[in-house]
Amino acid sequence: MAAPLWKTQAQREQERALKREAVLRAAARAFSEQGFHRTSLDDVAERLNVTKPTIYHYVRSKDEILFECVRIGLERLDSASASAEAQRGGGCGLDRLIVLWTEYARIVTEDFGRCLILVGEDPLPAETRKELRALKGKIDKRFRGLIEQGIADGSIQPCDSKLLAFAAAGALSWIARWHDPAGSLPVDEIARQTIGFFVNGIGLNGAGAGRSRHAGQHASAV
């Protein structure tokens, strides 16, 4: 049977969506490598081997591209945090937090997640930044919620959930800045070791416990 000559509406929409994602992904890589202000739409078009007018079939402006790249990165983190939060019967709070942190490390080393960390929403207009920061706040709230569940079920020692959430997110986000896809360690191994520092600590058999207590007292006084 001969193939149909004309694409259906659904096929055309799917094709457009795939091409738009290709534009966003190429831009996310360019922003991460060159910086937002040093990247032009001509640069993005060159990466895709198309003309600049072609780019405008899929996006209206460079600001819109950055907004979409950051939004996609945030929505992936939001989806991961929502999934971990929903698995109340799937292990203790610490187990679910480790799953979330591992997925977080994976996301921030992918194109959109890396753009989120390396570029973020700061170059965008204030109203746009407000929308994206609201989504960031929702993700942070879920992070803290999992920590607090772990404290409640005894799998995490009592601590300041806000401080732990910020410290872990900062450490995992920084992976996006130094991770080399061609390096010797895969992302999952980097995530495993980084998360292990938080879960297990770095002191051996209690060594340095006194100094740790002193440091904690000093930090609380700052």
PDB file of N, CA, C and O in Angstrom, residues 208-222:
ATOM      1  N   GLY A 208      37.446  13.555  64.608  1.00  0.00           N
ATOM      2  CA  GLY A 208      37.110  14.965  64.375  1.00  0.00           C
ATOM      3  C   GLY A 208      35.764  15.364  64.908  1.00  0.00           C
ATOM      4  O   GLY A 208      35.287  16.450  64.638  1.00  0.00           O
ATOM      5  N   ALA A 209      35.130  14.485  65.714  1.00  0.00           N
ATOM      6  CA  ALA A 209      33.794  14.819  66.222  1.00  0.00           C
ATOM      7  C   ALA A 209      33.819  16.073  67.065  1.00  0.00           C
ATOM      8  O   ALA A 209      32.935  16.919  66.987  1.00  0.00           O
ATOM      9  N   GLY A 210      34.861  16.210  67.882  1.00  0.00           N
ATOM     10  CA  GLY A 210      34.962  17.402  68.728  1.00  0.00           C
ATOM     11  C   GLY A 210      35.092  18.659  67.896  1.00  0.00           C
ATOM     12  O   GLY A 210      34.454  19.667  68.160  1.00  0.00           O
ATOM     13  N   ARG A 211      35.937  18.580  66.867  1.00  0.00           N
ATOM     14  CA  ARG A 211      36.099  19.745  65.992  1.00  0.00           C
ATOM     15  C   ARG A 211      34.808  20.052  65.266  1.00  0.00           C
ATOM     16  O   ARG A 211      34.460  21.203  65.049  1.00  0.00           O
ATOM     17  N   SER A 212      34.049  18.997  64.889  1.00  0.00           N
ATOM     18  CA  SER A 212      32.785  19.207  64.194  1.00  0.00           C
ATOM     19  C   SER A 212      31.806  19.944  65.090  1.00  0.00           C
ATOM     20  O   SER A 212      31.103  20.846  64.660  1.00  0.00           O
ATOM     21  N   ARG A 213      31.777  19.547  66.384  1.00  0.00           N
ATOM     22  CA  ARG A 213      30.856  20.234  67.300  1.00  0.00           C
ATOM     23  C   ARG A 213      31.248  21.686  67.453  1.00  0.00           C
ATOM     24  O   ARG A 213      30.425  22.588  67.466  1.00  0.00           O
ATOM     25  N   HIS A 214      32.579  21.934  67.530  1.00  0.00           N
ATOM     26  CA  HIS A 214      33.054  23.300  67.669  1.00  0.00           C
ATOM     27  C   HIS A 214      32.686  24.126  66.438  1.00  0.00           C
ATOM     28  O   HIS A 214      32.236  25.261  66.536  1.00  0.00           O
ATOM     29  N   ALA A 215      32.868  23.494  65.246  1.00  0.00           N
ATOM     30  CA  ALA A 215      32.527  24.210  64.010  1.00  0.00           C
ATOM     31  C   ALA A 215      31.050  24.519  63.958  1.00  0.00           C
ATOM     32  O   ALA A 215      30.635  25.595  63.519  1.00  0.00           O
ATOM     33  N   GLY A 216      30.222  23.584  64.426  1.00  0.00           N
ATOM     34  CA  GLY A 216      28.790  23.822  64.417  1.00  0.00           C
ATOM     35  C   GLY A 216      28.393  24.972  65.326  1.00  0.00           C
ATOM     36  O   GLY A 216      27.554  25.789  65.005  1.00  0.00           O
ATOM     37  N   GLN A 217      29.062  25.048  66.501  1.00  0.00           N
ATOM     38  CA  GLN A 217      28.791  26.141  67.431  1.00  0.00           C
ATOM     39  C   GLN A 217      29.193  27.463  66.809  1.00  0.00           C
ATOM     40  O   GLN A 217      28.507  28.475  66.911  1.00  0.00           O
ATOM     41  N   HIS A 218      30.353  27.459  66.115  1.00  0.00           N
ATOM     42  CA  HIS A 218      30.811  28.683  65.460  1.00  0.00           C
ATOM     43  C   HIS A 218      29.842  29.125  64.366  1.00  0.00           C
ATOM     44  O   HIS A 218      29.479  30.284  64.278  1.00  0.00           O
ATOM     45  N   ALA A 219      29.387  28.139  63.561  1.00  0.00           N
ATOM     46  CA  ALA A 219      28.459  28.467  62.452  1.00  0.00           C
ATOM     47  C   ALA A 219      27.158  29.032  62.988  1.00  0.00           C
ATOM     48  O   ALA A 219      26.588  29.952  62.404  1.00  0.00           O
ATOM     49  N   SER A 220      26.681  28.501  64.097  1.00  0.00           N
ATOM     50  CA  SER A 220      25.410  28.980  64.622  1.00  0.00           C
ATOM     51  C   SER A 220      25.508  30.393  65.175  1.00  0.00           C
ATOM     52  O   SER A 220      24.511  31.073  65.344  1.00  0.00           O
ATOM     53  N   ALA A 221      26.759  30.830  65.449  1.00  0.00           N
ATOM     54  CA  ALA A 221      26.927  32.166  66.008  1.00  0.00           C
ATOM     55  C   ALA A 221      27.125  33.216  64.918  1.00  0.00           C
ATOM     56  O   ALA A 221      27.137  34.393  65.198  1.00  0.00           O
ATOM     57  N   VAL A 222      27.322  32.755  63.677  1.00  0.00           N
ATOM     58  CA  VAL A 222      27.582  33.709  62.583  1.00  0.00           C
ATOM     59  C   VAL A 222      26.291  34.387  62.140  1.00  0.00           C
ATOM     60  O   VAL A 222      25.290  33.723  62.008  1.00  0.00           O
TER      61      VAL A 222
END
